Short mmCIF file of C-alpha atoms and ligand atoms in Angstrom, two decimals:
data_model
loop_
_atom_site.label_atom_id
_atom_site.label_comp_id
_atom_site.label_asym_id
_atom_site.label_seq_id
_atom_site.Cartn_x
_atom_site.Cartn_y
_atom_site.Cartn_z
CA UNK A 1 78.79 80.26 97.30
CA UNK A 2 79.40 78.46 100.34
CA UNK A 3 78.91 79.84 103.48
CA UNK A 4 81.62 78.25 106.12
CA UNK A 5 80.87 79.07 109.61
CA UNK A 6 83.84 78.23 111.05
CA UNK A 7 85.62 81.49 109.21
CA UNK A 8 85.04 84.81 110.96
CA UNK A 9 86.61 87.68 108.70
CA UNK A 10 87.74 91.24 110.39
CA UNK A 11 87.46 94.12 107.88
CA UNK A 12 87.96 97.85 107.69
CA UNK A 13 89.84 100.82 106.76
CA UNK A 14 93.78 101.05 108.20
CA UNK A 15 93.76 102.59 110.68
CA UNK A 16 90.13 100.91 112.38
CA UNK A 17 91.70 98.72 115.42
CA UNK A 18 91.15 95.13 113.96
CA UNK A 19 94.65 94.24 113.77
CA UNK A 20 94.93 95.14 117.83
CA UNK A 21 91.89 93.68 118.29
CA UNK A 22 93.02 90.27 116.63
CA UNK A 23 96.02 90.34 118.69
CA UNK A 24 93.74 90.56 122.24
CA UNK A 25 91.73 87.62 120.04
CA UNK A 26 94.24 85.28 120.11
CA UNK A 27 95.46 85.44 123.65
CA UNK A 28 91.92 84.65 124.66
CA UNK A 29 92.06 81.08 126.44
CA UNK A 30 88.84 80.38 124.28
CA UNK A 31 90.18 80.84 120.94
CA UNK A 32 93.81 78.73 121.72
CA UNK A 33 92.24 76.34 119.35
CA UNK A 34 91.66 78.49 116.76
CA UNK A 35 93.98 79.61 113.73
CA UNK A 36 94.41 83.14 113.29
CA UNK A 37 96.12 85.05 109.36
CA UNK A 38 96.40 88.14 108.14
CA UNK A 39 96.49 89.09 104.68
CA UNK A 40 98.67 89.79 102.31
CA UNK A 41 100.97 87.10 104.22
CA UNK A 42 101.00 83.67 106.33
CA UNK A 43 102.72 81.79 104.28
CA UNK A 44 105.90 82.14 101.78
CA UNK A 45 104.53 83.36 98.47
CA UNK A 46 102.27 85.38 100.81
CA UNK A 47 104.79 87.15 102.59
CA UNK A 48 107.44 87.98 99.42
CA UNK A 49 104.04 88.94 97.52
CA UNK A 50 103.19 91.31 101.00
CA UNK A 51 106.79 93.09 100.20
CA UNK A 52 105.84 93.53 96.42
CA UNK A 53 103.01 94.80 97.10
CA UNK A 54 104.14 97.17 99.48
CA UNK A 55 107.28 98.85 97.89
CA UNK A 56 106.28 101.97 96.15
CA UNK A 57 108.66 101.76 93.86
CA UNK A 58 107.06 98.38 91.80
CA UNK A 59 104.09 100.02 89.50
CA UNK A 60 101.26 98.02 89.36
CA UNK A 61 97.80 98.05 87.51
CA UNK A 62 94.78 97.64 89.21
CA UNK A 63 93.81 94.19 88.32
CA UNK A 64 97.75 92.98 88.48
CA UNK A 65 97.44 94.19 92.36
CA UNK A 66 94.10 92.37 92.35
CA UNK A 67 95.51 89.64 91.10
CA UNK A 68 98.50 89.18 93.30
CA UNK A 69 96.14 89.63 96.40
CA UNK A 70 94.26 87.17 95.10
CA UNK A 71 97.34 84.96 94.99
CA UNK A 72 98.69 85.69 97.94
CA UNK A 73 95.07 84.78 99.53
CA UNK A 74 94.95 81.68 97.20
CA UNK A 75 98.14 80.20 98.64
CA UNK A 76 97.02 81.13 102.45
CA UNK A 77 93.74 79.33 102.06
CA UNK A 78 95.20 76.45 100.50
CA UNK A 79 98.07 76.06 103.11
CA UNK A 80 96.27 77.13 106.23
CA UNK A 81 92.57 77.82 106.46
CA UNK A 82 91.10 74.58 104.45
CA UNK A 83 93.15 72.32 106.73
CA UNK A 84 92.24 73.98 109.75
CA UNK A 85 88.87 73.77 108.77
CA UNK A 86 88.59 70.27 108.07
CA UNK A 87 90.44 69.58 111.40
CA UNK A 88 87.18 71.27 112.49
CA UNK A 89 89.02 74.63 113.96
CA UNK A 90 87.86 78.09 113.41
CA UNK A 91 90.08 80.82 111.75
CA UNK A 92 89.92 84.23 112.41
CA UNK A 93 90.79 86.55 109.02
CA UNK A 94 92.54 89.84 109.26
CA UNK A 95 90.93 90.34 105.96
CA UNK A 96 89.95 88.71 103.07
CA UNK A 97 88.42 89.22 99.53
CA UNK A 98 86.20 91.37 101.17
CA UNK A 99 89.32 93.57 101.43
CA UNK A 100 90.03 93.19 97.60
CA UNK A 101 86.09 94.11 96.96
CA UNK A 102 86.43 97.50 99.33
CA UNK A 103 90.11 98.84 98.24
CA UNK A 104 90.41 96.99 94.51
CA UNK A 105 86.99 96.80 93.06
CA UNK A 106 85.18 99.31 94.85
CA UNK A 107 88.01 102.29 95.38
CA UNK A 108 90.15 102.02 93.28
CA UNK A 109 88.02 100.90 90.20
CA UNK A 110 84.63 102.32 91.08
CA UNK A 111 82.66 99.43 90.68
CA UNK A 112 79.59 99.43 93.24
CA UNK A 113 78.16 95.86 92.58
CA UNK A 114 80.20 92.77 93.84
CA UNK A 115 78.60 90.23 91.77
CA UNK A 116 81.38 89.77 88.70
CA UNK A 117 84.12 90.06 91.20
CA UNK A 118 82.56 87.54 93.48
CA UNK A 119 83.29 85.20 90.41
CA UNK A 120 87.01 84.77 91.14
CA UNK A 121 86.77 83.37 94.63
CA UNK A 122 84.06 81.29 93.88
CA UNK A 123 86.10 79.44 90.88
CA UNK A 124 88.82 79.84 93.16
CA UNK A 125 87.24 77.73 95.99
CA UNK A 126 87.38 80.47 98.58
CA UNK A 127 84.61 79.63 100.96
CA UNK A 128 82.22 82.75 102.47
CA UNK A 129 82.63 83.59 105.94
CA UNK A 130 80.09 82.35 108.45
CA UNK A 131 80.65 85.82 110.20
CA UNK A 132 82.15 89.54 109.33
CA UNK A 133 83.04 92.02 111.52
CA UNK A 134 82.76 95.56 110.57
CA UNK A 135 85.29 98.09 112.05
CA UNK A 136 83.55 101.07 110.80
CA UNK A 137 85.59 104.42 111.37
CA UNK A 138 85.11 108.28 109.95
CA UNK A 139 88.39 107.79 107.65
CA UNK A 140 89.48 111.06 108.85
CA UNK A 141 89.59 109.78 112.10
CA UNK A 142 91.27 106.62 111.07
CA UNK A 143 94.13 108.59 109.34
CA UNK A 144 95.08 110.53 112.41
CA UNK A 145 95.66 106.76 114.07
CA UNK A 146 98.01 105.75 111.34
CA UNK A 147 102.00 106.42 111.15
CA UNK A 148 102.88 109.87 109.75
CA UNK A 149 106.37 109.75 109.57
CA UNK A 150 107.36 109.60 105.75
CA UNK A 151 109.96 107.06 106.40
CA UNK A 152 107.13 104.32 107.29
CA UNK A 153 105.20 105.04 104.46
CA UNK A 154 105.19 102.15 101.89
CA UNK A 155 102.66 102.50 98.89
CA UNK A 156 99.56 101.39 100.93
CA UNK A 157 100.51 104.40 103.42
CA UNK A 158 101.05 106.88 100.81
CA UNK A 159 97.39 107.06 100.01
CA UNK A 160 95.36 109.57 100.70
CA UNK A 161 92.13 110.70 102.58
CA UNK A 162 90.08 110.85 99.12
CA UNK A 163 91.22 106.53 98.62
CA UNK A 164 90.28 105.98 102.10
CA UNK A 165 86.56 107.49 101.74
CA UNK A 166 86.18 105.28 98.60
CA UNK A 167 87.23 102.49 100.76
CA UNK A 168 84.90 102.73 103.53
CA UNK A 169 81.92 103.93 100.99
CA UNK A 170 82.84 100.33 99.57
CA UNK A 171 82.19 98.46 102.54
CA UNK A 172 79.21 100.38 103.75
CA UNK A 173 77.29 99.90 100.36
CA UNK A 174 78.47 95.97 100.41
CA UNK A 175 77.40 95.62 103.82
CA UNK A 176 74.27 97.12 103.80
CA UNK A 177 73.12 96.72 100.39
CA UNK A 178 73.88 93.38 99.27
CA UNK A 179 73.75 89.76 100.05
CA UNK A 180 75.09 87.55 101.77
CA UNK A 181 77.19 90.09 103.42
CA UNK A 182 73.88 91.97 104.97
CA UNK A 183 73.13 88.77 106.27
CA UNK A 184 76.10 88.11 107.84
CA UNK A 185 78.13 91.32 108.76
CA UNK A 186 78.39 92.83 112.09
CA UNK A 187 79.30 96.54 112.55
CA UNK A 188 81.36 97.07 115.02
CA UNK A 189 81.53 101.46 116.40
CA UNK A 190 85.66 101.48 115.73
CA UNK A 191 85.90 105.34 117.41
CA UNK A 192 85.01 104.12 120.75
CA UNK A 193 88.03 103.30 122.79
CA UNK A 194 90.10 100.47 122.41
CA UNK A 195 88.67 98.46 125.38
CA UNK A 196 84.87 99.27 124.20
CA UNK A 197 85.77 97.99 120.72
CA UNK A 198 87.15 94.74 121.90
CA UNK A 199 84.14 94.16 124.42
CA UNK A 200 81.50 94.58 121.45
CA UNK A 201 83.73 92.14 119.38
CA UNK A 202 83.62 89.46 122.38
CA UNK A 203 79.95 90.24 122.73
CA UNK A 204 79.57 89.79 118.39
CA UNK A 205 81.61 86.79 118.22
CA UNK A 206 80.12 84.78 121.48
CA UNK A 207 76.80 85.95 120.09
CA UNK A 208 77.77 84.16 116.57
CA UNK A 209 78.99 81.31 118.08
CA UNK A 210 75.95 80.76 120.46
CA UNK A 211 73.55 80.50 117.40
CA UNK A 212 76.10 79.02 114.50
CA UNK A 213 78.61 77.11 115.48
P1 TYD B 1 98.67 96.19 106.51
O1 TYD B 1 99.88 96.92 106.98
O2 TYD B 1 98.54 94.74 106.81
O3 TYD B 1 97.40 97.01 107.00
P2 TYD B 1 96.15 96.63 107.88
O4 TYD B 1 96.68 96.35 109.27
O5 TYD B 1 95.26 97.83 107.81
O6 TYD B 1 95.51 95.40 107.28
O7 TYD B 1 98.58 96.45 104.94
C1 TYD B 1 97.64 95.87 104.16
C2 TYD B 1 97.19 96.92 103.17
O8 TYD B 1 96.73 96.26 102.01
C3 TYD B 1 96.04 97.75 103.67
O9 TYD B 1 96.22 99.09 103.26
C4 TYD B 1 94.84 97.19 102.96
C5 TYD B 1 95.44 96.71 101.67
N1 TYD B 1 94.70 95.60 101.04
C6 TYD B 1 94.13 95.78 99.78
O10 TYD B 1 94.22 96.88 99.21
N2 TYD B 1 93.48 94.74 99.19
C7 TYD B 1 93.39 93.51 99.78
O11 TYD B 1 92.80 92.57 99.20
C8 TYD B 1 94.01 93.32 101.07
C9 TYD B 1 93.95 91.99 101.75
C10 TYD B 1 94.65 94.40 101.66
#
């Protein structure tokens, strides 16, 4: 699979920091350039297949969630990272099929190896990111950071600490097991505080971009 270097992709559990952090991100006066998404969302099908996906009440089977993340991501890609790219501007990913590979694959349907799944995006034309960023949090910790009131919780919310564990054992064993992620995944300590986690993702990213871009 191709590896793009222009696409940086931000993963972890709810609850790690990323989306804050990509919100300091693109204020930066280096990255005005750049396009920043966030899945499920950015474009129209993305963001009516976001409230799908999020109302408890629609039942769903694993791969039909799968599948509509994948759709949702399909659309994005089309419509706003592979023009930005070949306008020769970076994009920044609040997730990605590395997402689908943690919480679909790996949590929710126990698979540990990534290689049939990898399948999709590659037929897909999805291209690998250049650089990942690893906001890697005790999910215990990363529960107490999220909403409790029971009147925010949509489906994703309603899961509990027992999904979340699954989810980060996911991206641990991807990250540190097999390639290319090893090769190109950077963890980032997500309990420090907010301004410490956002200094070692300047310090990861201007890093990257020194050597690969
Ligand atoms: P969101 O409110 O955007 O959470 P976050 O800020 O943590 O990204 O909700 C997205 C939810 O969807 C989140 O719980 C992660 C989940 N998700 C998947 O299960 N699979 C995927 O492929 C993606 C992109 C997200």
């Amino acid at each position: 699979m191709k590896i793009e270097p222009l696409l940086i992709d931000l993963e972890g559990d709810d609850g790690s920091g990323k989306t804050t952090v990509i919100a300091r991100l693109a204020k930066e006066p280096e990255f005005a350039d750049d396009v920043f998404t966030r899945e499920p969302g950015g474009t129209i099908l993305g963001e009516r297949l976001r409230a799908v996906l999020k109302d408890k009440t629609v039942r769903r089977s694993a791969w039909a969630e799968t599948f509509t993340f994948m759709a949702a991501r399909s659309e994005l890609i089309d419509e706003v990272v592979l023009p930005a790219l070949l306008a020769g501007r970076r994009a920044f990913l609040d997730r990605y099929f590395t997402s689908t590979l943690a919480y679909q694959w790996g949590a929710q349907m126990g698979h540990e190896d990534p290689t049939e799944f990898m399948r999709l995006p590659k037929i897909a034309g999805m291209p690998f990111p250049g650089l990942v960023l690893w906001y890697d949090l005790d999910p215990a910790i990363a529960m107490t950071r999220r909403p409790q009131q029971e009147s925010a919780h949509d489906h994703f919310d309603a899961r509990e600490l027992d999904f979340h564990q699954r989810v980060c054992d996911s991206y641990r064993r991807l990250f540190t097991t097999y390639e290319p992620w090893k090769t190109v995944v950077r963890r980032i300590d997500a309990a420090q505080p907010p301004d410490a986690v956002y200094a070692d993702t300047l310090v990861a990213i201007r890093d990257y971009l020194r050597t690969h871009a």
